[in-house]
C-alpha cells in the first residue's frame, strides 16, 4: 500500500481507466470480427472476378 492516499487513489483510477480501455478495445475487436464473419457468410468481400466453380 502507498503511504500517500492520493497516490493510491491515482493508481486505482489509472488501473480502472486501463481496464475500461481494454474492455472497449475487446468489444470493438469482437464487433469487427462479427462484421467480417457476416460479410464472409454472405459472400461479400470476395473477388467478383473469381469464379469458385471453375
Coordinates of C-alpha atoms in Angstrom, one line a residue:
X1 CA 0.0 0.0 0.0
X2 CA 1.0 3.6 -0.6
X3 CA 1.6 5.6 2.4
X4 CA 0.2 8.6 0.5
X5 CA -3.5 8.2 -0.1
X6 CA -3.6 10.5 -3.1
X7 CA -1.0 8.4 -4.9
X8 CA -3.0 5.2 -4.0
X9 CA -6.2 6.8 -5.4
X10 CA -4.4 7.9 -8.6
X11 CA -3.1 4.3 -9.1
X12 CA -6.6 2.9 -8.6
X13 CA -8.0 5.4 -11.0
X14 CA -5.3 4.6 -13.6
X15 CA -6.0 0.9 -13.3
X16 CA -9.7 1.4 -13.7
X17 CA -9.2 3.5 -16.8
X18 CA -6.9 0.9 -18.3
X19 CA -9.5 -1.8 -17.5
X20 CA -12.2 0.2 -19.2
X21 CA -10.0 0.9 -22.3
X22 CA -9.1 -2.8 -22.5
X23 CA -12.8 -3.8 -22.4
X24 CA -13.7 -1.2 -25.1
X25 CA -10.9 -2.5 -27.3
X26 CA -12.0 -6.1 -27.0
X27 CA -15.6 -5.1 -27.7
X28 CA -14.5 -3.2 -30.9
X29 CA -12.4 -6.2 -32.0
X30 CA -15.4 -8.6 -31.4
X31 CA -17.7 -6.3 -33.4
X32 CA -15.2 -6.2 -36.2
X33 CA -14.9 -10.0 -36.2
X34 CA -18.7 -10.4 -36.3
X35 CA -19.0 -8.0 -39.2
X36 CA -16.2 -9.8 -41.1
X37 CA -17.9 -13.2 -40.5
X38 CA -21.2 -11.8 -41.5
X39 CA -19.7 -10.4 -44.8
X40 CA -17.9 -13.7 -45.4
X41 CA -21.1 -15.8 -44.9
X42 CA -22.9 -13.6 -47.4
X43 CA -20.1 -13.6 -50.0
X44 CA -19.2 -10.0 -49.6
X45 CA -15.5 -9.1 -49.8
X46 CA -14.9 -11.9 -52.3
X47 CA -13.1 -11.1 -55.5
X48 CA -16.0 -10.6 -58.0
X49 CA -13.8 -11.8 -60.9
X50 CA -13.1 -15.1 -59.3
X51 CA -15.5 -17.9 -60.1
X52 CA -15.3 -20.7 -57.4
X53 CA -17.0 -23.2 -59.8
X54 CA -14.0 -23.2 -62.2

